[in-house]
PDB file of C-alpha atoms in Angstrom:
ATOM      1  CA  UNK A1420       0.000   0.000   0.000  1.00 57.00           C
ATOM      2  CA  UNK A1421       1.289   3.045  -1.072  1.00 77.00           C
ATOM      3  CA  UNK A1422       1.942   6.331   1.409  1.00 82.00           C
ATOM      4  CA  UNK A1423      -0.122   9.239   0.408  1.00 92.00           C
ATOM      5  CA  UNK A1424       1.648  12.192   0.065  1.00 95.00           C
ATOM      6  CA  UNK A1425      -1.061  14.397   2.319  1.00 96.00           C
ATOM      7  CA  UNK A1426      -2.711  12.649   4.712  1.00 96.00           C
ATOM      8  CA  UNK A1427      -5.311  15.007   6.690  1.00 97.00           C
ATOM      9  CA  UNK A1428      -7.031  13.248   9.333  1.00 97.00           C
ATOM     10  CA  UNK A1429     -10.215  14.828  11.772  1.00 97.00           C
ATOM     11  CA  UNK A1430      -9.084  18.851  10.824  1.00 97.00           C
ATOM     12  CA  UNK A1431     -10.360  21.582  12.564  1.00 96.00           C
ATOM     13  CA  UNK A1432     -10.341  25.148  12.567  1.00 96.00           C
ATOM     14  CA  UNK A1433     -11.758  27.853  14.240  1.00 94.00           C
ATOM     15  CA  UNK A1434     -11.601  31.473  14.366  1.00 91.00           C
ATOM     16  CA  UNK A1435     -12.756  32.902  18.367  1.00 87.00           C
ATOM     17  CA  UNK A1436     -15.718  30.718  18.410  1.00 85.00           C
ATOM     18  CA  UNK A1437     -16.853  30.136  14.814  1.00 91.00           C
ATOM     19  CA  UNK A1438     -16.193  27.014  13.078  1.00 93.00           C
ATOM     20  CA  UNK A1439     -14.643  27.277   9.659  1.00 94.00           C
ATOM     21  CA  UNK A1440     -13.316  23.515   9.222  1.00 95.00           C
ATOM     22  CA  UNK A1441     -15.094  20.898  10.969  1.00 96.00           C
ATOM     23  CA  UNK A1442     -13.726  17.107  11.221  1.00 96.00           C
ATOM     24  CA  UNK A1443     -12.143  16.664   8.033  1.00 97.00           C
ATOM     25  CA  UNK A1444      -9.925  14.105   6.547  1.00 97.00           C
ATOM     26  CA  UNK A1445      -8.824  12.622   3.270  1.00 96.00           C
ATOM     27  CA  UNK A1446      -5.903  11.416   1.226  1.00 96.00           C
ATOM     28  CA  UNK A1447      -4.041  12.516  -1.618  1.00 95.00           C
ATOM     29  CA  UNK A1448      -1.245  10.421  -3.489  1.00 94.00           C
ATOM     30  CA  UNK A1449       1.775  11.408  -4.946  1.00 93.00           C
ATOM     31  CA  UNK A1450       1.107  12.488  -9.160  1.00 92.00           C
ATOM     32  CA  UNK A1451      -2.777  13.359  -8.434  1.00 93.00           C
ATOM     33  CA  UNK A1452      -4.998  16.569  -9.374  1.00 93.00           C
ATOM     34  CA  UNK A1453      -7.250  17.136  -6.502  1.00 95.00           C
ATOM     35  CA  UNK A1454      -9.906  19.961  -7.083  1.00 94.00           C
ATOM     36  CA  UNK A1455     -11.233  21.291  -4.105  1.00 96.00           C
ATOM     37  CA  UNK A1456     -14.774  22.948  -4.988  1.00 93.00           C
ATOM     38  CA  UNK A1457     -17.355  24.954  -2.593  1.00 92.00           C
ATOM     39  CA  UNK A1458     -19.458  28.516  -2.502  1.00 90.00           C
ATOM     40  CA  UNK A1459     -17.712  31.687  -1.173  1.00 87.00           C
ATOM     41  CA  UNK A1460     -16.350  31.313   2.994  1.00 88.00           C
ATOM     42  CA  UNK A1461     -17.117  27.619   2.597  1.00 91.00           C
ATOM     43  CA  UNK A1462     -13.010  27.115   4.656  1.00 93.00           C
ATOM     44  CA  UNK A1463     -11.233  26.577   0.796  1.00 94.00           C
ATOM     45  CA  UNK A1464      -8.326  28.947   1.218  1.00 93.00           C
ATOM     46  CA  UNK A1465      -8.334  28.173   5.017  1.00 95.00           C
ATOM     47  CA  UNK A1466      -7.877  24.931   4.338  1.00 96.00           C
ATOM     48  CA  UNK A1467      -4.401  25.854   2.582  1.00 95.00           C
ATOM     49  CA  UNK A1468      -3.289  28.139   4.836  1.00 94.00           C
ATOM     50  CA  UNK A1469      -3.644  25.067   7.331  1.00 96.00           C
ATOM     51  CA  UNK A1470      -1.696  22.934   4.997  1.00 96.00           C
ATOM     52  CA  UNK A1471       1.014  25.119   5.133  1.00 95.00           C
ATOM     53  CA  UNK A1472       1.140  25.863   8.776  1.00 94.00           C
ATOM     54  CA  UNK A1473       0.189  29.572   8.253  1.00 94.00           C
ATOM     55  CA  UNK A1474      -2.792  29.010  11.086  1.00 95.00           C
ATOM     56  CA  UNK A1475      -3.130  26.718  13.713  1.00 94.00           C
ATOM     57  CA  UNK A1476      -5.647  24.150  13.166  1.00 95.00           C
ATOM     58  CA  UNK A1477      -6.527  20.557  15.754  1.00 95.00           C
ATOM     59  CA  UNK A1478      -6.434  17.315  14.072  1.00 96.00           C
ATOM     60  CA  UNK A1479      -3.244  16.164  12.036  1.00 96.00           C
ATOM     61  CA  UNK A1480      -2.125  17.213   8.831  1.00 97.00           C
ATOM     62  CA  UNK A1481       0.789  14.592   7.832  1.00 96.00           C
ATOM     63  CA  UNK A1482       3.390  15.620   4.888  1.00 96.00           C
ATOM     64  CA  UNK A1483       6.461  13.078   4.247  1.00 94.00           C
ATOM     65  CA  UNK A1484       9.572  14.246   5.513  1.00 93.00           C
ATOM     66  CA  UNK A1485      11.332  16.976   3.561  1.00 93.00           C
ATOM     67  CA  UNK A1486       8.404  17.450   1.158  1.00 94.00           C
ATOM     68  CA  UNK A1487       9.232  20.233  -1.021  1.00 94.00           C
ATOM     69  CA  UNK A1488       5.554  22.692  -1.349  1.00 94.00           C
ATOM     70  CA  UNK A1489       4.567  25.351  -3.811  1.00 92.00           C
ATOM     71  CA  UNK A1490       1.871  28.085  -3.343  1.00 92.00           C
ATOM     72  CA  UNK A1491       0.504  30.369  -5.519  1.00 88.00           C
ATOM     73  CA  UNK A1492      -2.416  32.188  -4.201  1.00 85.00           C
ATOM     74  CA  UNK A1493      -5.520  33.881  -5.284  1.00 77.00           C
ATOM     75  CA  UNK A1494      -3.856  37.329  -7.519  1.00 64.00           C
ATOM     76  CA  UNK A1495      -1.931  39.882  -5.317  1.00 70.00           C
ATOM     77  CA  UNK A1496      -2.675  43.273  -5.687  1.00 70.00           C
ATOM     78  CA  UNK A1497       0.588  45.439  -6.869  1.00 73.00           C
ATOM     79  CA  UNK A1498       0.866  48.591  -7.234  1.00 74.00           C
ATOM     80  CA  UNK A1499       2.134  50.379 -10.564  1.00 76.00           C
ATOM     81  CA  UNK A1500       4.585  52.104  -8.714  1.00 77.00           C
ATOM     82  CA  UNK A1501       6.482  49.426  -6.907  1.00 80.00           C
ATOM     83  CA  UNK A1502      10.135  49.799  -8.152  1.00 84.00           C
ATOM     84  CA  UNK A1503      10.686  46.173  -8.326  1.00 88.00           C
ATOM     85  CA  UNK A1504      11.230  44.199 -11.934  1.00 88.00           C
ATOM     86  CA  UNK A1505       9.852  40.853 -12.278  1.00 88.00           C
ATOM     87  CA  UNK A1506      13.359  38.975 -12.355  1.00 89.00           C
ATOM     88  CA  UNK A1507      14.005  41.495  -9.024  1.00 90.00           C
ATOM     89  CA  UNK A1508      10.739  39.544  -7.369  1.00 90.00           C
ATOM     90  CA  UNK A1509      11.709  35.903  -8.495  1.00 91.00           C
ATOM     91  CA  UNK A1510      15.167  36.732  -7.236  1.00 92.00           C
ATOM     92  CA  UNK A1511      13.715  36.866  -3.347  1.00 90.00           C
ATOM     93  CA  UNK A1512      13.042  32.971  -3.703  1.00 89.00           C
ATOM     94  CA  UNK A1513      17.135  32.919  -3.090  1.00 89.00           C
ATOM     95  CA  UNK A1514      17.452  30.722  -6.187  1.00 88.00           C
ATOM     96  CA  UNK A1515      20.165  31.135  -8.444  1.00 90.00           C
ATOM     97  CA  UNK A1516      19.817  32.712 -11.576  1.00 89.00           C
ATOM     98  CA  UNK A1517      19.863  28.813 -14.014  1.00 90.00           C
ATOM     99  CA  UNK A1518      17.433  28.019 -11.606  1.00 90.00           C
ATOM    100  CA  UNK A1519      15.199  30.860 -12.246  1.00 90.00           C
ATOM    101  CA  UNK A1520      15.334  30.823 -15.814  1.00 89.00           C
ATOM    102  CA  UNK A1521      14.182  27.077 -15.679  1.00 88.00           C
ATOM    103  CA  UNK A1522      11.068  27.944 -13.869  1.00 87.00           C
ATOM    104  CA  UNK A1523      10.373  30.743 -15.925  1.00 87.00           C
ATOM    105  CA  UNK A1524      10.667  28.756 -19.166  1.00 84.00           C
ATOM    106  CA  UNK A1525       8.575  26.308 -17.220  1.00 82.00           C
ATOM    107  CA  UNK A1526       5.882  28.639 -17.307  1.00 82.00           C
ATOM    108  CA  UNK A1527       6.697  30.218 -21.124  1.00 79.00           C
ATOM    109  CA  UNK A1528       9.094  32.625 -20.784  1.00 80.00           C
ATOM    110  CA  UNK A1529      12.650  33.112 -22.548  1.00 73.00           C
ATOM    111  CA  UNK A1530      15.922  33.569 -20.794  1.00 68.00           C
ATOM    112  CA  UNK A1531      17.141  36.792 -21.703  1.00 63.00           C
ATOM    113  CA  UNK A1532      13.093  38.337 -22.859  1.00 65.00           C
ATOM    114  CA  UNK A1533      13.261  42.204 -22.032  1.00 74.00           C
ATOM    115  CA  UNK A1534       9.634  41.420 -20.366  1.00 77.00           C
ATOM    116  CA  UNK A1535      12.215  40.212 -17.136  1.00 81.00           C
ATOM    117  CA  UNK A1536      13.060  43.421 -16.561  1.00 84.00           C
ATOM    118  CA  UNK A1537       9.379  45.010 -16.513  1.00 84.00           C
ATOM    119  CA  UNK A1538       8.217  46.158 -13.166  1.00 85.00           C
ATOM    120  CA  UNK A1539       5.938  43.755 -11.728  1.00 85.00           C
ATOM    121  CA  UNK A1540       3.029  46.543 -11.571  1.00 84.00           C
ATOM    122  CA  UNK A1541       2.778  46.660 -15.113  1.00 84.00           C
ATOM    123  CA  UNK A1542       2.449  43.086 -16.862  1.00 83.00           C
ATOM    124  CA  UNK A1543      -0.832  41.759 -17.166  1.00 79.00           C
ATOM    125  CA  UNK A1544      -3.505  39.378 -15.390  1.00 77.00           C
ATOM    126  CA  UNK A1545      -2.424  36.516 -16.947  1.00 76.00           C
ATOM    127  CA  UNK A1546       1.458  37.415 -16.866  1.00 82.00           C
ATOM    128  CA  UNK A1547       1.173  37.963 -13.546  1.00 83.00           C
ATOM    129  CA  UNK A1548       0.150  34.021 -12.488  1.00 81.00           C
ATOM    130  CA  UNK A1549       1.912  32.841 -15.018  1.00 82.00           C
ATOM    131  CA  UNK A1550       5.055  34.423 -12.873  1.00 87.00           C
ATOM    132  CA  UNK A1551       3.608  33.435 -10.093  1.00 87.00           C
ATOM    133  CA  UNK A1552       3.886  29.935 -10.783  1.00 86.00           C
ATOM    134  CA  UNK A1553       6.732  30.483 -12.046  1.00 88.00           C
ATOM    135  CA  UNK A1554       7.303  31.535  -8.436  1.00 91.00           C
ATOM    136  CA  UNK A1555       6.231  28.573  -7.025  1.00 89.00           C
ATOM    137  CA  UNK A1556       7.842  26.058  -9.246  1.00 88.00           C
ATOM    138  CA  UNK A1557      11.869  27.715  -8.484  1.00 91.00           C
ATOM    139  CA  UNK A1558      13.708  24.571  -5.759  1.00 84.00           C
ATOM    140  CA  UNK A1559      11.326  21.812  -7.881  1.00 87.00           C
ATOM    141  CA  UNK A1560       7.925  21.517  -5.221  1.00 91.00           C
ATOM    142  CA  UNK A1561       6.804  17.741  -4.465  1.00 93.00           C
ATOM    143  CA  UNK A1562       3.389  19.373  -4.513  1.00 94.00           C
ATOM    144  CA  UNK A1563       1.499  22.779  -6.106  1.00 92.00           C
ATOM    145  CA  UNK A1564      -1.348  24.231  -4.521  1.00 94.00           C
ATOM    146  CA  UNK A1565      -2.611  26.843  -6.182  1.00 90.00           C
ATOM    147  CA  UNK A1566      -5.763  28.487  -4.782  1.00 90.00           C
ATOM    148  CA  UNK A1567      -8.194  30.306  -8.121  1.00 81.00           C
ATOM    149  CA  UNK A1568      -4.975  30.104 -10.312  1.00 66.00           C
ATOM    150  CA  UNK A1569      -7.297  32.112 -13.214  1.00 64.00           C
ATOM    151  CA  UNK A1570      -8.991  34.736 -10.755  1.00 63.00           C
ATOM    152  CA  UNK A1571      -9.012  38.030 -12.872  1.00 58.00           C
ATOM    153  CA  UNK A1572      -7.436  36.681 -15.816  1.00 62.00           C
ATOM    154  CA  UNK A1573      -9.391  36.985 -19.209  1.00 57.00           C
ATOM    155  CA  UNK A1574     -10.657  33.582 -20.814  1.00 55.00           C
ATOM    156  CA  UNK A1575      -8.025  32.905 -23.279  1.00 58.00           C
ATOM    157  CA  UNK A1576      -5.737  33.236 -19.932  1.00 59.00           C
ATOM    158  CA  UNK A1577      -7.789  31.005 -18.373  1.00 62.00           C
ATOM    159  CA  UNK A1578      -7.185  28.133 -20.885  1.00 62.00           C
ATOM    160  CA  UNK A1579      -3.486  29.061 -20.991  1.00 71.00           C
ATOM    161  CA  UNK A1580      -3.061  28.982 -17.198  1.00 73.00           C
ATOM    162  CA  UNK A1581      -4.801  25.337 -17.136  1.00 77.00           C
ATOM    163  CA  UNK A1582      -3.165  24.304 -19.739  1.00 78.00           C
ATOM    164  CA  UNK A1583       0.093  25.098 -18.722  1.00 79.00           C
ATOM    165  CA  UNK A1584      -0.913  23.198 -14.807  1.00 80.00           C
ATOM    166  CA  UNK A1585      -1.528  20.079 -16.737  1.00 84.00           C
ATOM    167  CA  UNK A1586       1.705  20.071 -18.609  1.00 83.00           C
ATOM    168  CA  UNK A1587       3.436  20.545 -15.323  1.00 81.00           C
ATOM    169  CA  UNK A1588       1.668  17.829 -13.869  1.00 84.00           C
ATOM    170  CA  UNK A1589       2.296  15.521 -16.990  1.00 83.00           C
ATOM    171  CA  UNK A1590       6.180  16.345 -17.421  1.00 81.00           C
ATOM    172  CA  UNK A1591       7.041  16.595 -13.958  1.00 79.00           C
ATOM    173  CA  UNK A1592       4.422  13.876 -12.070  1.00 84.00           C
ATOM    174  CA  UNK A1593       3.369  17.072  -9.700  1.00 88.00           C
ATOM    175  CA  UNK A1594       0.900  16.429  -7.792  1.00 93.00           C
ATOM    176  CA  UNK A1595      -1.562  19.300  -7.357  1.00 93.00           C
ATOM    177  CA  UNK A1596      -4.359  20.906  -5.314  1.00 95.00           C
ATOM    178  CA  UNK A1597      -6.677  23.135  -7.167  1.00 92.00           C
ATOM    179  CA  UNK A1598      -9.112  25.504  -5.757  1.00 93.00           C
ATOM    180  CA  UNK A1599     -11.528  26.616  -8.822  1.00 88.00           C
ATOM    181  CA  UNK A1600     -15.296  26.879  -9.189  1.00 83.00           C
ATOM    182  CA  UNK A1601     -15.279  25.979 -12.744  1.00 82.00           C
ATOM    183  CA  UNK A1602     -16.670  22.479 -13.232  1.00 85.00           C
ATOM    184  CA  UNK A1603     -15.336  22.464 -16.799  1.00 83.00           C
ATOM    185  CA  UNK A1604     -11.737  22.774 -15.365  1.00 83.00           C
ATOM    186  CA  UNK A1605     -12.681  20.148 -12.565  1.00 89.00           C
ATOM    187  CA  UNK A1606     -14.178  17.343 -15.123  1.00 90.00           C
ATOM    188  CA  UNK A1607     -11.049  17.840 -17.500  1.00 86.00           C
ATOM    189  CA  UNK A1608      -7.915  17.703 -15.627  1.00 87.00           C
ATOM    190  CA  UNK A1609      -8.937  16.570 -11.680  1.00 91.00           C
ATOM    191  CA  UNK A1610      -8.587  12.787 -10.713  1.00 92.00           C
ATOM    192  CA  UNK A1611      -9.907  13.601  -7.555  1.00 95.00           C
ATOM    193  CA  UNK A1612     -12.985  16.306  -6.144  1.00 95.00           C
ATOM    194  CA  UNK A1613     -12.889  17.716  -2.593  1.00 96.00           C
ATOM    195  CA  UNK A1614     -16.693  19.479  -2.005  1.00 95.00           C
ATOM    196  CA  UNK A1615     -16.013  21.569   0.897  1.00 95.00           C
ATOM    197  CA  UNK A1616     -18.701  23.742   3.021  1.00 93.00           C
ATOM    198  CA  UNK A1617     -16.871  24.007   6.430  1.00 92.00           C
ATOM    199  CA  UNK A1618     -17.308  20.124   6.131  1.00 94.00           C
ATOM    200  CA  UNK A1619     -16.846  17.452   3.829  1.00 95.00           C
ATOM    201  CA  UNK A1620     -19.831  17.277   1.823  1.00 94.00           C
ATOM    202  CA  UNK A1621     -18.742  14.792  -1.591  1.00 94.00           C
ATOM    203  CA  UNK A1622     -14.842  12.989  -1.745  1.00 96.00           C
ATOM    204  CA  UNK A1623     -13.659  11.038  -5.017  1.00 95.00           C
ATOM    205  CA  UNK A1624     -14.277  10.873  -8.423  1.00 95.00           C
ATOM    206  CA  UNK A1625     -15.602  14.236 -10.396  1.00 94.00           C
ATOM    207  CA  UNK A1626     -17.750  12.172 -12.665  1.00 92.00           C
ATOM    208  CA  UNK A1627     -18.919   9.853  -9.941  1.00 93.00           C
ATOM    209  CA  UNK A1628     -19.238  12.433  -6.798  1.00 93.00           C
ATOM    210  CA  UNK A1629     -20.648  15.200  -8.313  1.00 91.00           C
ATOM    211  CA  UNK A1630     -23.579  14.872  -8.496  1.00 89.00           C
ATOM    212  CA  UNK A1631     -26.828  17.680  -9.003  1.00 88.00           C
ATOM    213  CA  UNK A1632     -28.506  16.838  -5.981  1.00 89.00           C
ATOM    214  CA  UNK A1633     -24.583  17.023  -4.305  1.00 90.00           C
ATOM    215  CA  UNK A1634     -24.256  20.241  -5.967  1.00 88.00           C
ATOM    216  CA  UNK A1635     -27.505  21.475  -4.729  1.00 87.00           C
ATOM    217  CA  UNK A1636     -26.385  20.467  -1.068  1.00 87.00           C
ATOM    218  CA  UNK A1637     -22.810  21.989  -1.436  1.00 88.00           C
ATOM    219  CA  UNK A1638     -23.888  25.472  -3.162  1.00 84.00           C
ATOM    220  CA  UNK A1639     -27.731  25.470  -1.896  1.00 77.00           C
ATOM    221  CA  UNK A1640     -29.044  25.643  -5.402  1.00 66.00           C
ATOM    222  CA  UNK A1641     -29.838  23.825  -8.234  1.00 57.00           C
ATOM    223  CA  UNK A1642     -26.725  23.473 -10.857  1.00 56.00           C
ATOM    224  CA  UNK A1643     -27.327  22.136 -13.896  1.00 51.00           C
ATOM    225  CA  UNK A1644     -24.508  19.418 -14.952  1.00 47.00           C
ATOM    226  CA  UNK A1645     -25.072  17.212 -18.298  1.00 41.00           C
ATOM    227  CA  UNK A1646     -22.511  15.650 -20.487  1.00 39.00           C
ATOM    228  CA  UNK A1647     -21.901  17.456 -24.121  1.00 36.00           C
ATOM    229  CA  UNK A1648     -20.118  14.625 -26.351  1.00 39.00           C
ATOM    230  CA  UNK A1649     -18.403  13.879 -23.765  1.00 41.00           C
ATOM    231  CA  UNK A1650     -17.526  16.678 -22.141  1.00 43.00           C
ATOM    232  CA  UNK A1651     -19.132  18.164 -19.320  1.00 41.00           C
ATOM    233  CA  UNK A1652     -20.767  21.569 -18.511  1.00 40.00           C
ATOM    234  CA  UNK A1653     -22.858  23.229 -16.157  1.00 40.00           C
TER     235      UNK A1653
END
């Protein structure tokens, strides 16, 4: 029997007195796309920031020893202003430079492109995450989690951004975590669906977990799903 590469048994979370996680546990194995899916304040991003230690949470959260992690979070707000070139910001990972340039060609960028040198204020939405990930990928993670990896980027972005995830995970075996709402995203490229609403509502399969009347319990509404030659929609 394999060892999962996140094991997260009976998790809890609370902020004062309010619950925002309650009792929740599942596995993830190494080379797997896990989607994590729920309506706004439903504990998705707190989740991650548990993962990584940035809260304190009761239960146990178990990571193999030495496991390298890489986080790119929902888009930062920069200002225009901020004297600081995009090669400037990757530099703060304290990567060398050959090590840089491989994450950034990673992500679709040439060593030596004068767009390095922009300040980081003034490249676009999509740019922007696509550095980011860059970001994340420098020191070669075990595991990406990457929480709305298209919020405010246009829809070409979008598929670029996705795109771009699933040849990571394909060259590199990453395994990934994947907050989105998009059930397009989820059905394509997740092995694995987390339905979170402070607890676990659905666990497994996208196809075989979600469900409309698990939908309508998860979001409180009806959501249409059907399949489109073979793709699905909602």
């Amino acid at each position: 029997m394999t060892v999962p590469i996140l094991s997260v048994k009976n998790l809890n979370v609370r902020f004062d007195s309010k619950s925002i996680i309650e009792n929740l546990s599942f596995d993830i194995q190494k080379g797997e796309v896990m989607a994590i899916i729920g309506p706004n304040g439903a504990g998705k991003t707190v989740l991650f920031r548990a993962l990584l230690g940035l809260i304190p949470s009761d239960g146990r959260i178990e990571w193999p020893k030495n496991i390298k992690i890489g986080y790119v979070p929902q888009k930062l707000a920069v200002d225009e202003d901020l004297p600081l070139s995009v090669m400037e910001f990757l530099r703060f990972k304290g990567a060398s430079d050959e090590e840089i340039y491989e994450a950034l060609e990673a992500v679709g960028f040439l060593k030596g492109h004068d767009f390095l040198r922009s300040r980081l204020g003034n490249v676009s939405g999509g740019e922007f995450q696509r550095i980011m990930i860059a970001y994340a990928l420098i020191n070669h993670p075990d595991i990406l989690l990457f929480d709305e990896p298209t919020a405010g980027v246009d829809i070409g972005g979008e598929e670029t951004i996705y795109s771009l995830l699933e040849r990571l995970h394909q060259k590199e075996n990453l395994t990934i975590l994947l907050i989105t709402h998009d059930l397009n995203i989820i059905y394509r490229y997740a092995k694995k669906a987390l339905c979170l609403n402070r607890e676990k509502v659905c666990f497994g399969v996208p196809k075989e977990v979600l469900s409309p009347e698990i939908l309508e319990k998860l979001y409180g509404a009806k959501i249409g799903v059907y399949e489109h030659n073979g793709e699905h929609t909602h």
